[in-house]
Amino acid sequence: MKKKNIGLILILSVLAPTAASAQRLLSLDSCRAMALRNNKQLSVSKVKQEVAANLRKSARTKYLPHVSALGAYEWTSKEISLLSDDQKSALSNLGTNLSTAASGQAGQVIEQVPQTAWQALGLLGITPELLQQQLGTVMGELGAVGNGLGQKVVNALRTDTRNMFAGAVMVTQPVFMGGAIVAMNKMADIGEEMAANSYEAKRQLTLYNIDKAYWQVVSLHHKQQLAESYLDLVKKLDGDVQKMIREGVATRSEGLSVSVKVNEAEMALTTVNDGLVLSKMLLCQLCGLPLDEQVTLADEVSKDLSIVSDDSQLSTFNAQLIDNRPELKQLQNMVDMSRQLTNILKAGNLPQVALTGGYAVTNPNLFNSFQRKFGGMWNVGVLVRVPIWNWGDVAYKVRASKGATAIATLELQDAREKIALQVNQSSFRVGEANKKLAMAQTNIRKADENLRTANLGFREGVISSTTVMEAQTAWLQAQSQKIDAEIDVRLSRVNLQKALGTLK
């Protein structure tokens, strides 16, 4: 059995350093860095900053010329006609109509020829009938030629617009938009600044929460050590009382009273242990670590948690208030944003001027007798828009926007007053925490001396166990108050830095 026990002890002695080294050692700075790196809300704020930066870049493009292209195709059941149906018919029968008119005129001329002339012509073999026949043949040929020429004119004037193609490249350069583009760019700048202020506010809140969780763990760890020390004290007292009971110099009632104190100390230690486990889980969650990660904090082993007080910033917080508090900066951004929105609305009542230019093409070619080819032209122009009457629509919107600006200004003033009050409260809390720490340190010395004299008197038999338990309880309270005061000093300073907007 002894060999087995010795082997077990050796195994445990080897494994103990390994288990201890498996715990991660964290300082306050490392916890802060992990919290800032893993916080999801901060990641969202960073993305919002990128969005605001892109919106600012987009607003800058409104000053520059914009180029766009347009293309279209359309099929129609009928084509556009430059000639009426009567005109088409007249041109198609142009030769026939002319030959008919010419034949009638020629017949009248032949009828007016004297008989003596026909007698002379008859000697040559030319008769009225033969002349009429030859004239009709010639007029028929001329009519066919004229009809062909007329049809060619009709065909040449066809538009063939049942299949139409069109395209254009347009350039637009704003010249004056009533100040809307300038106001829009200022709003984009304010939006980017607002996103940065929002990120800073969340960053400081993350640091504030991680500091609270860190010092909560440190506080509970020291209280765990205190509870263990107190449990050792009452257990030792319980052992001494039990010996005295066996020797007949103490009553069973005294033994039961001490046993109750032992149970209370064990319950207190259990409560502190559970609270410490939960606090470490919260710290791991804020740092982005697994909840069951075994961590050890650098300040857990520190004997003294008090810090040297530096109250130099308390006298200058009024000057720092407006400059450093990101919440006030965000409210100021809201006021500025509302003013620029008013300027944009005012632009609705001002004239707008823009330069335009481009190149347009069509098929059929409108510039070459509807030829079935693409043809185009360049164009340059000035576009002016002047509002004349809108039933007061813009004026009402401007008034509403000015009302929103007034509301934002009042909210900024209200927030400034509340933050000033918060800073004053935080500064008073720092002073109060320092005073409590000084009083707690004084009480520690008194409680230590009281416990020492009580233990000495108990060993000498001149003081009862009840008095010793009272001294132990007073010592426990003094130690606990000292730990609370030390942690409160640190947290009150963190709270003051957050109120001032200087938490780094």
Short mmCIF file of C-alpha atoms in Angstrom, two decimals:
data_model
loop_
_atom_site.label_atom_id
_atom_site.label_comp_id
_atom_site.label_asym_id
_atom_site.label_seq_id
_atom_site.Cartn_x
_atom_site.Cartn_y
_atom_site.Cartn_z
CA MET A 1 0.00 0.00 0.00
CA LYS A 2 2.83 2.37 0.87
CA LYS A 3 4.45 1.83 -2.54
CA LYS A 4 1.16 2.56 -4.28
CA ASN A 5 0.70 5.74 -2.27
CA ILE A 6 4.24 6.85 -3.08
CA GLY A 7 3.64 6.21 -6.81
CA LEU A 8 0.39 8.16 -6.72
CA ILE A 9 2.12 11.08 -5.06
CA LEU A 10 4.84 11.06 -7.70
CA ILE A 11 2.26 11.06 -10.53
CA LEU A 12 0.35 13.95 -8.98
CA SER A 13 3.56 15.90 -8.45
CA VAL A 14 4.35 15.53 -12.16
CA LEU A 15 0.85 16.37 -13.37
CA ALA A 16 0.30 19.33 -11.05
CA PRO A 17 2.71 21.73 -12.85
CA THR A 18 1.24 20.68 -16.21
CA ALA A 19 -2.29 21.48 -15.10
CA ALA A 20 -1.17 24.77 -13.66
CA SER A 21 0.62 25.75 -16.85
CA ALA A 22 -2.49 24.97 -18.88
CA GLN A 23 -4.16 28.06 -17.44
CA ARG A 24 -3.86 31.23 -19.51
CA LEU A 25 -2.34 34.22 -17.74
CA LEU A 26 -4.13 37.44 -18.64
CA SER A 27 -3.36 41.03 -17.77
CA LEU A 28 -5.82 43.91 -17.98
CA ASP A 29 -4.22 45.14 -21.20
CA SER A 30 -4.42 41.71 -22.86
CA CYS A 31 -8.09 41.38 -21.84
CA ARG A 32 -8.79 44.79 -23.33
CA ALA A 33 -7.01 43.92 -26.57
CA MET A 34 -8.92 40.65 -26.96
CA ALA A 35 -12.23 42.34 -26.15
CA LEU A 36 -11.65 45.04 -28.77
CA ARG A 37 -10.59 42.45 -31.32
CA ASN A 38 -13.50 40.05 -30.77
CA ASN A 39 -16.38 42.40 -29.98
CA LYS A 40 -19.09 41.96 -32.64
CA GLN A 41 -20.60 45.41 -32.15
CA LEU A 42 -17.21 47.02 -32.74
CA SER A 43 -16.88 44.99 -35.93
CA VAL A 44 -20.29 46.30 -37.01
CA SER A 45 -19.15 49.86 -36.26
CA LYS A 46 -16.03 49.36 -38.37
CA VAL A 47 -18.16 48.20 -41.29
CA LYS A 48 -20.38 51.25 -40.80
CA GLN A 49 -17.30 53.44 -41.01
CA GLU A 50 -16.40 51.84 -44.34
CA VAL A 51 -19.98 52.37 -45.54
CA ALA A 52 -19.84 56.05 -44.53
CA ALA A 53 -16.49 56.47 -46.30
CA ASN A 54 -17.90 54.99 -49.51
CA LEU A 55 -20.96 57.24 -49.27
CA ARG A 56 -18.66 60.24 -48.91
CA LYS A 57 -16.75 59.19 -52.04
CA SER A 58 -20.06 58.71 -53.85
CA ALA A 59 -21.16 62.24 -52.90
CA ARG A 60 -17.94 63.66 -54.37
CA THR A 61 -18.83 62.22 -57.78
CA LYS A 62 -21.87 64.53 -57.98
CA TYR A 63 -19.49 67.37 -58.85
CA LEU A 64 -18.18 65.49 -61.92
CA PRO A 65 -19.74 64.99 -65.37
CA HIS A 66 -21.77 61.80 -65.79
CA VAL A 67 -21.79 59.80 -69.02
CA SER A 68 -24.60 57.43 -69.96
CA ALA A 69 -25.50 55.38 -73.02
CA LEU A 70 -28.97 54.61 -74.38
CA GLY A 71 -30.02 52.02 -76.92
CA ALA A 72 -33.46 51.12 -78.29
CA TYR A 73 -35.18 48.94 -80.89
CA GLU A 74 -38.82 49.19 -82.02
CA TRP A 75 -40.92 47.21 -84.49
CA THR A 76 -44.15 48.75 -85.93
CA SER A 77 -46.89 47.25 -88.08
CA LYS A 78 -46.81 50.26 -90.42
CA GLU A 79 -44.03 52.46 -91.63
CA ILE A 80 -43.94 56.24 -91.58
CA SER A 81 -45.03 57.66 -94.95
CA LEU A 82 -43.95 61.03 -96.32
CA LEU A 83 -46.57 60.85 -99.14
CA SER A 84 -50.31 60.44 -99.02
CA ASP A 85 -52.06 57.64 -100.90
CA ASP A 86 -53.32 60.12 -103.58
CA GLN A 87 -49.79 61.44 -104.05
CA LYS A 88 -48.40 57.91 -104.40
CA SER A 89 -51.10 57.09 -107.00
CA ALA A 90 -50.43 60.29 -108.94
CA LEU A 91 -46.69 59.66 -109.07
CA SER A 92 -47.13 56.00 -110.03
CA ASN A 93 -49.39 57.03 -113.00
CA LEU A 94 -47.38 60.11 -113.87
CA GLY A 95 -46.53 58.93 -117.43
CA THR A 96 -50.05 57.76 -118.19
CA ASN A 97 -51.56 61.04 -117.04
CA LEU A 98 -49.05 63.07 -119.04
CA SER A 99 -49.45 60.97 -122.23
CA THR A 100 -53.24 61.18 -122.01
CA ALA A 101 -53.10 64.94 -121.67
CA ALA A 102 -50.54 65.18 -124.48
CA SER A 103 -52.66 62.91 -126.77
CA GLY A 104 -55.69 65.14 -126.25
CA GLN A 105 -53.72 68.24 -127.09
CA ALA A 106 -52.19 66.54 -130.13
CA GLY A 107 -55.66 65.49 -131.39
CA GLN A 108 -56.87 69.05 -131.16
CA VAL A 109 -53.81 70.23 -133.09
CA ILE A 110 -54.38 67.62 -135.82
CA GLU A 111 -58.02 68.66 -136.15
CA GLN A 112 -56.96 72.26 -136.68
CA VAL A 113 -54.60 71.38 -139.55
CA PRO A 114 -56.14 72.79 -142.87
CA GLN A 115 -57.42 70.39 -145.50
CA THR A 116 -54.98 71.74 -148.10
CA ALA A 117 -52.14 70.78 -145.72
CA TRP A 118 -53.44 67.21 -145.50
CA GLN A 119 -53.64 67.06 -149.29
CA ALA A 120 -50.00 68.07 -149.48
CA LEU A 121 -49.08 65.56 -146.76
CA GLY A 122 -51.10 62.89 -148.49
CA LEU A 123 -48.68 63.14 -151.45
CA LEU A 124 -46.02 62.01 -148.94
CA GLY A 125 -48.20 59.17 -147.65
CA ILE A 126 -49.01 60.88 -144.33
CA THR A 127 -52.65 60.73 -143.38
CA PRO A 128 -54.46 61.92 -140.20
CA GLU A 129 -55.15 58.32 -139.22
CA LEU A 130 -51.51 57.30 -139.65
CA LEU A 131 -50.34 60.32 -137.68
CA GLN A 132 -52.82 59.55 -134.90
CA GLN A 133 -51.63 55.94 -134.80
CA GLN A 134 -47.95 56.84 -134.61
CA LEU A 135 -48.65 59.58 -132.05
CA GLY A 136 -50.51 57.05 -129.83
CA THR A 137 -47.56 54.66 -130.03
CA VAL A 138 -45.10 57.35 -128.98
CA MET A 139 -47.35 58.59 -126.17
CA GLY A 140 -47.72 55.02 -124.88
CA GLU A 141 -43.97 54.60 -124.68
CA LEU A 142 -43.55 58.00 -123.02
CA GLY A 143 -46.31 57.11 -120.51
CA ALA A 144 -44.55 53.89 -119.52
CA VAL A 145 -41.33 55.79 -119.00
CA GLY A 146 -43.10 58.46 -116.95
CA ASN A 147 -44.87 55.84 -114.82
CA GLY A 148 -41.53 54.21 -114.10
CA LEU A 149 -39.97 57.51 -113.10
CA GLY A 150 -42.89 58.32 -110.83
CA GLN A 151 -42.69 54.88 -109.17
CA LYS A 152 -39.02 55.43 -108.58
CA VAL A 153 -39.82 58.70 -106.78
CA VAL A 154 -42.42 56.89 -104.63
CA ASN A 155 -39.94 54.14 -103.78
CA ALA A 156 -37.23 56.66 -103.00
CA LEU A 157 -39.49 58.42 -100.49
CA ARG A 158 -40.31 55.23 -98.53
CA THR A 159 -39.02 55.43 -94.91
CA ASP A 160 -38.99 51.71 -94.14
CA THR A 161 -39.40 52.47 -90.43
CA ARG A 162 -41.06 49.25 -89.32
CA ASN A 163 -37.70 48.20 -87.79
CA MET A 164 -36.13 51.18 -86.04
CA PHE A 165 -32.86 51.31 -84.08
CA ALA A 166 -31.69 54.27 -82.00
CA GLY A 167 -28.76 54.95 -79.66
CA ALA A 168 -27.21 57.86 -77.85
CA VAL A 169 -24.28 58.73 -75.59
CA MET A 170 -25.08 61.61 -73.24
CA VAL A 171 -22.85 63.70 -70.98
CA THR A 172 -24.35 65.80 -68.17
CA GLN A 173 -22.31 68.31 -66.14
CA PRO A 174 -24.08 70.02 -63.19
CA VAL A 175 -23.31 73.72 -63.01
CA PHE A 176 -25.60 74.97 -60.24
CA MET A 177 -28.05 72.78 -58.31
CA GLY A 178 -29.19 75.32 -55.75
CA GLY A 179 -26.51 74.24 -53.28
CA ALA A 180 -27.92 70.71 -53.00
CA ILE A 181 -24.68 68.99 -54.08
CA VAL A 182 -22.59 71.01 -51.61
CA ALA A 183 -25.00 70.21 -48.78
CA MET A 184 -25.05 66.55 -49.78
CA ASN A 185 -21.25 66.36 -49.59
CA LYS A 186 -21.24 68.04 -46.18
CA MET A 187 -23.81 65.51 -44.99
CA ALA A 188 -21.57 62.70 -46.23
CA ASP A 189 -18.63 64.17 -44.30
CA ILE A 190 -20.77 64.45 -41.18
CA GLY A 191 -21.99 60.89 -41.66
CA GLU A 192 -18.42 59.60 -41.77
CA GLU A 193 -17.56 61.57 -38.64
CA MET A 194 -20.67 60.25 -36.92
CA ALA A 195 -19.68 56.66 -37.72
CA ALA A 196 -16.24 57.31 -36.20
CA ASN A 197 -17.83 58.78 -33.06
CA SER A 198 -20.18 55.82 -32.81
CA TYR A 199 -17.21 53.45 -33.00
CA GLU A 200 -15.40 55.42 -30.30
CA ALA A 201 -18.45 55.31 -28.01
CA LYS A 202 -18.74 51.54 -28.39
CA ARG A 203 -15.00 51.14 -27.92
CA GLN A 204 -15.08 53.00 -24.62
CA LEU A 205 -18.15 51.04 -23.49
CA THR A 206 -16.33 47.79 -24.32
CA LEU A 207 -13.30 48.88 -22.28
CA TYR A 208 -15.54 49.92 -19.41
CA ASN A 209 -17.31 46.55 -19.37
CA ILE A 210 -14.06 44.56 -19.61
CA ASP A 211 -12.54 46.59 -16.76
CA LYS A 212 -15.57 45.93 -14.58
CA ALA A 213 -15.47 42.20 -15.35
CA TYR A 214 -11.70 42.03 -14.81
CA TRP A 215 -11.75 43.72 -11.41
CA GLN A 216 -14.81 41.73 -10.42
CA VAL A 217 -12.82 38.53 -10.95
CA VAL A 218 -9.85 39.97 -9.03
CA SER A 219 -12.14 41.02 -6.19
CA LEU A 220 -13.78 37.59 -5.95
CA HIS A 221 -10.40 35.85 -6.09
CA HIS A 222 -9.15 37.89 -3.13
CA LYS A 223 -12.42 37.27 -1.32
CA GLN A 224 -11.95 33.56 -2.03
CA GLN A 225 -8.56 33.70 -0.35
CA LEU A 226 -10.12 35.69 2.49
CA ALA A 227 -12.93 33.14 2.88
CA GLU A 228 -10.38 30.33 2.97
CA SER A 229 -8.36 32.15 5.63
CA TYR A 230 -11.50 32.82 7.64
CA LEU A 231 -12.51 29.17 7.34
CA ASP A 232 -9.09 28.14 8.65
CA LEU A 233 -9.53 30.49 11.60
CA VAL A 234 -12.93 29.18 12.61
CA LYS A 235 -11.83 25.59 12.07
CA LYS A 236 -8.86 26.15 14.36
CA LEU A 237 -11.15 27.75 16.89
CA ASP A 238 -13.56 24.85 16.53
CA GLY A 239 -10.72 22.39 17.17
CA ASP A 240 -9.62 24.29 20.27
CA VAL A 241 -13.16 24.47 21.62
CA GLN A 242 -13.70 20.76 21.03
CA LYS A 243 -10.52 20.04 23.04
CA MET A 244 -11.78 22.31 25.80
CA ILE A 245 -15.14 20.51 25.80
CA ARG A 246 -13.39 17.18 26.21
CA GLU A 247 -11.39 18.66 29.08
CA GLY A 248 -14.53 20.11 30.64
CA VAL A 249 -13.55 23.74 30.48
CA ALA A 250 -16.06 24.63 27.74
CA THR A 251 -19.73 23.90 27.25
CA ARG A 252 -21.33 21.99 24.39
CA SER A 253 -23.31 25.15 23.57
CA GLU A 254 -20.07 26.99 22.84
CA GLY A 255 -19.00 24.11 20.60
CA LEU A 256 -22.25 24.24 18.66
CA SER A 257 -21.94 28.02 18.19
CA VAL A 258 -18.45 27.60 16.75
CA SER A 259 -19.65 24.74 14.53
CA VAL A 260 -22.35 27.01 13.15
CA LYS A 261 -19.67 29.57 12.31
CA VAL A 262 -17.69 26.86 10.52
CA ASN A 263 -20.76 25.95 8.43
CA GLU A 264 -21.37 29.61 7.66
CA ALA A 265 -17.74 30.03 6.57
CA GLU A 266 -17.99 26.97 4.31
CA MET A 267 -21.20 28.28 2.75
CA ALA A 268 -19.60 31.69 2.21
CA LEU A 269 -16.60 30.02 0.57
CA THR A 270 -18.93 28.01 -1.70
CA THR A 271 -20.79 31.17 -2.69
CA VAL A 272 -17.55 32.99 -3.49
CA ASN A 273 -16.28 30.01 -5.52
CA ASP A 274 -19.47 29.92 -7.59
CA GLY A 275 -19.39 33.67 -8.10
CA LEU A 276 -15.75 33.48 -9.18
CA VAL A 277 -16.52 30.78 -11.76
CA LEU A 278 -19.40 32.80 -13.21
CA SER A 279 -17.36 36.00 -13.24
CA LYS A 280 -14.56 34.28 -15.14
CA MET A 281 -17.12 32.98 -17.64
CA LEU A 282 -18.34 36.55 -18.20
CA LEU A 283 -14.76 37.76 -18.63
CA CYS A 284 -14.04 34.98 -21.15
CA GLN A 285 -17.21 35.85 -23.07
CA LEU A 286 -16.20 39.52 -23.29
CA CYS A 287 -12.69 38.54 -24.40
CA GLY A 288 -13.98 36.14 -27.05
CA LEU A 289 -12.59 33.05 -25.27
CA PRO A 290 -14.44 29.77 -24.63
CA LEU A 291 -16.54 29.99 -21.46
CA ASP A 292 -14.71 27.04 -19.91
CA GLU A 293 -11.25 28.50 -20.62
CA GLN A 294 -9.04 28.30 -17.54
CA VAL A 295 -7.63 31.80 -17.01
CA THR A 296 -5.54 33.42 -14.30
CA LEU A 297 -5.41 37.19 -13.96
CA ALA A 298 -2.17 39.00 -13.30
CA ASP A 299 -3.67 41.07 -10.46
CA GLU A 300 -5.01 38.01 -8.62
CA VAL A 301 -1.64 37.48 -6.94
CA SER A 302 -1.23 41.15 -6.00
CA LYS A 303 -1.25 41.72 -2.26
CA ASP A 304 -2.22 45.37 -2.51
CA LEU A 305 -4.76 46.51 -5.12
CA SER A 306 -4.69 50.18 -4.19
CA ILE A 307 -3.26 52.70 -6.66
CA VAL A 308 -1.71 56.13 -6.36
CA SER A 309 -4.48 58.68 -6.85
CA ASP A 310 -4.05 61.26 -9.60
CA ASP A 311 -6.77 63.88 -9.47
CA SER A 312 -5.21 66.36 -11.90
CA GLN A 313 -7.87 65.71 -14.53
CA LEU A 314 -10.72 66.46 -12.11
CA SER A 315 -10.08 70.19 -12.27
CA THR A 316 -10.07 70.26 -16.07
CA PHE A 317 -12.99 68.00 -16.90
CA ASN A 318 -15.21 70.89 -18.04
CA ALA A 319 -12.80 71.68 -20.90
CA GLN A 320 -12.45 68.03 -21.83
CA LEU A 321 -16.15 67.32 -21.71
CA ILE A 322 -17.12 68.70 -25.13
CA ASP A 323 -13.93 67.56 -26.81
CA ASN A 324 -13.78 63.95 -25.67
CA ARG A 325 -17.27 62.60 -25.03
CA PRO A 326 -18.26 60.72 -28.23
CA GLU A 327 -21.97 60.80 -27.34
CA LEU A 328 -21.94 64.60 -27.41
CA LYS A 329 -20.05 64.56 -30.69
CA GLN A 330 -22.72 62.30 -32.16
CA LEU A 331 -25.48 64.67 -31.03
CA GLN A 332 -23.57 67.60 -32.54
CA ASN A 333 -23.32 65.58 -35.76
CA MET A 334 -27.11 65.17 -35.70
CA VAL A 335 -27.55 68.94 -35.39
CA ASP A 336 -25.17 69.60 -38.29
CA MET A 337 -26.81 66.90 -40.38
CA SER A 338 -30.24 68.45 -39.82
CA ARG A 339 -28.96 71.86 -40.93
CA GLN A 340 -27.55 70.45 -44.15
CA LEU A 341 -30.83 68.67 -44.81
CA THR A 342 -32.54 72.04 -44.54
CA ASN A 343 -30.14 73.42 -47.17
CA ILE A 344 -31.00 70.54 -49.51
CA LEU A 345 -34.69 71.26 -49.10
CA LYS A 346 -34.12 74.96 -49.77
CA ALA A 347 -32.50 74.03 -53.08
CA GLY A 348 -35.94 72.89 -54.25
CA ASN A 349 -36.93 76.56 -54.66
CA LEU A 350 -33.76 77.59 -56.51
CA PRO A 351 -32.95 77.32 -60.23
CA GLN A 352 -30.83 74.45 -61.45
CA VAL A 353 -28.43 74.64 -64.39
CA ALA A 354 -26.66 71.79 -66.17
CA LEU A 355 -24.66 71.41 -69.38
CA THR A 356 -25.56 68.55 -71.70
CA GLY A 357 -23.87 67.04 -74.72
CA GLY A 358 -23.70 63.81 -76.61
CA TYR A 359 -23.97 61.88 -79.84
CA ALA A 360 -27.16 60.24 -81.18
CA VAL A 361 -27.53 57.64 -83.96
CA THR A 362 -30.56 56.17 -85.73
CA ASN A 363 -31.29 53.45 -88.26
CA PRO A 364 -33.00 54.31 -90.67
CA ASN A 365 -30.78 57.34 -91.02
CA LEU A 366 -32.98 60.40 -90.39
CA PHE A 367 -30.31 62.65 -91.84
CA ASN A 368 -29.96 60.89 -95.21
CA SER A 369 -33.47 60.19 -96.52
CA PHE A 370 -34.13 57.25 -94.16
CA GLN A 371 -31.26 55.23 -95.52
CA ARG A 372 -30.95 51.77 -93.99
CA LYS A 373 -27.68 52.66 -92.29
CA PHE A 374 -26.73 54.14 -88.97
CA GLY A 375 -26.32 57.89 -89.02
CA GLY A 376 -25.94 60.36 -86.20
CA MET A 377 -25.18 63.85 -84.99
CA TRP A 378 -23.45 65.68 -82.14
CA ASN A 379 -25.41 67.90 -79.77
CA VAL A 380 -24.55 70.40 -77.03
CA GLY A 381 -27.05 72.22 -74.86
CA VAL A 382 -27.87 73.96 -71.57
CA LEU A 383 -30.63 72.69 -69.29
CA VAL A 384 -32.24 75.19 -66.92
CA ARG A 385 -34.95 74.29 -64.43
CA VAL A 386 -36.70 77.12 -62.60
CA PRO A 387 -39.39 76.27 -60.01
CA ILE A 388 -42.36 78.59 -60.31
CA TRP A 389 -45.19 77.33 -58.12
CA ASN A 390 -45.50 74.29 -55.84
CA TRP A 391 -48.21 75.40 -53.40
CA GLY A 392 -45.68 75.99 -50.63
CA ASP A 393 -44.50 72.38 -50.56
CA VAL A 394 -40.82 73.24 -50.21
CA ALA A 395 -41.47 75.96 -47.64
CA TYR A 396 -43.39 73.54 -45.42
CA LYS A 397 -40.59 70.98 -45.66
CA VAL A 398 -37.98 73.62 -44.77
CA ARG A 399 -39.99 74.64 -41.70
CA ALA A 400 -40.30 71.02 -40.62
CA SER A 401 -36.55 70.52 -41.07
CA LYS A 402 -35.77 73.62 -39.00
CA GLY A 403 -38.02 72.22 -36.29
CA ALA A 404 -36.03 68.98 -36.33
CA THR A 405 -32.82 71.02 -36.01
CA ALA A 406 -34.23 72.84 -32.99
CA ILE A 407 -35.15 69.50 -31.39
CA ALA A 408 -31.65 68.12 -32.01
CA THR A 409 -30.11 71.27 -30.49
CA LEU A 410 -32.26 70.96 -27.35
CA GLU A 411 -31.35 67.30 -27.01
CA LEU A 412 -27.66 68.24 -27.30
CA GLN A 413 -28.01 70.86 -24.57
CA ASP A 414 -29.89 68.42 -22.35
CA ALA A 415 -27.26 65.73 -22.86
CA ARG A 416 -24.49 68.22 -22.11
CA GLU A 417 -26.10 69.11 -18.78
CA LYS A 418 -26.66 65.46 -17.85
CA ILE A 419 -23.10 64.51 -18.76
CA ALA A 420 -21.76 67.42 -16.72
CA LEU A 421 -23.76 66.10 -13.77
CA GLN A 422 -22.49 62.59 -14.42
CA VAL A 423 -18.89 63.81 -14.47
CA ASN A 424 -19.39 65.62 -11.15
CA GLN A 425 -20.95 62.52 -9.62
CA SER A 426 -18.09 60.37 -10.90
CA SER A 427 -15.49 62.77 -9.52
CA PHE A 428 -17.19 62.77 -6.11
CA ARG A 429 -17.31 58.99 -6.23
CA VAL A 430 -13.54 58.87 -6.83
CA GLY A 431 -12.95 61.04 -3.76
CA GLU A 432 -15.40 58.98 -1.72
CA ALA A 433 -13.71 55.73 -2.80
CA ASN A 434 -10.30 57.07 -1.75
CA LYS A 435 -11.68 58.04 1.65
CA LYS A 436 -13.30 54.63 2.11
CA LEU A 437 -10.01 52.94 1.22
CA ALA A 438 -8.15 55.02 3.80
CA MET A 439 -10.75 54.16 6.43
CA ALA A 440 -10.66 50.47 5.45
CA GLN A 441 -6.87 50.38 5.80
CA THR A 442 -7.19 51.90 9.27
CA ASN A 443 -9.87 49.36 10.19
CA ILE A 444 -7.61 46.53 8.99
CA ARG A 445 -4.94 47.48 11.49
CA LYS A 446 -7.49 47.69 14.29
CA ALA A 447 -9.15 44.41 13.32
CA ASP A 448 -5.77 42.62 13.16
CA GLU A 449 -4.85 43.89 16.62
CA ASN A 450 -8.30 43.03 17.97
CA LEU A 451 -8.05 39.47 16.61
CA ARG A 452 -4.53 39.06 17.97
CA THR A 453 -5.52 40.13 21.47
CA ALA A 454 -8.68 37.99 21.34
CA ASN A 455 -6.71 34.89 20.34
CA LEU A 456 -4.13 35.62 23.03
CA GLY A 457 -6.81 36.09 25.69
CA PHE A 458 -8.59 32.91 24.54
CA ARG A 459 -5.36 30.92 24.92
CA GLU A 460 -4.87 32.43 28.36
CA GLY A 461 -8.43 31.51 29.25
CA VAL A 462 -9.59 35.04 30.04
CA ILE A 463 -11.71 35.52 26.88
CA SER A 464 -14.60 33.32 25.74
CA SER A 465 -14.97 31.73 22.32
CA THR A 466 -17.86 34.10 21.60
CA THR A 467 -15.54 37.09 21.89
CA VAL A 468 -13.02 35.39 19.59
CA MET A 469 -15.74 34.74 17.01
CA GLU A 470 -16.78 38.37 17.20
CA ALA A 471 -13.17 39.42 16.62
CA GLN A 472 -12.91 37.00 13.69
CA THR A 473 -16.15 38.35 12.19
CA ALA A 474 -14.89 41.93 12.59
CA TRP A 475 -11.59 40.94 10.97
CA LEU A 476 -13.46 39.32 8.05
CA GLN A 477 -15.61 42.39 7.53
CA ALA A 478 -12.58 44.71 7.64
CA GLN A 479 -10.69 42.60 5.13
CA SER A 480 -13.73 42.39 2.86
CA GLN A 481 -14.32 46.13 3.07
CA LYS A 482 -10.67 46.76 2.18
CA ILE A 483 -10.97 44.58 -0.94
CA ASP A 484 -14.21 46.32 -1.93
CA ALA A 485 -12.64 49.74 -1.34
CA GLU A 486 -9.57 48.92 -3.44
CA ILE A 487 -11.71 47.66 -6.32
CA ASP A 488 -14.09 50.61 -5.96
CA VAL A 489 -11.15 53.04 -6.30
CA ARG A 490 -10.16 51.46 -9.59
CA LEU A 491 -13.71 51.20 -10.95
CA SER A 492 -14.58 54.76 -9.89
CA ARG A 493 -11.59 56.06 -11.83
CA VAL A 494 -12.57 54.00 -14.86
CA ASN A 495 -16.10 55.37 -14.54
CA LEU A 496 -14.73 58.93 -14.36
CA GLN A 497 -12.59 58.38 -17.47
CA LYS A 498 -15.62 57.07 -19.33
CA ALA A 499 -17.68 60.07 -18.21
CA LEU A 500 -14.92 62.38 -19.44
CA GLY A 501 -14.57 60.48 -22.71
CA THR A 502 -10.87 59.82 -22.02
CA LEU A 503 -11.01 56.05 -21.50
CA LYS A 504 -8.14 54.58 -23.52
#
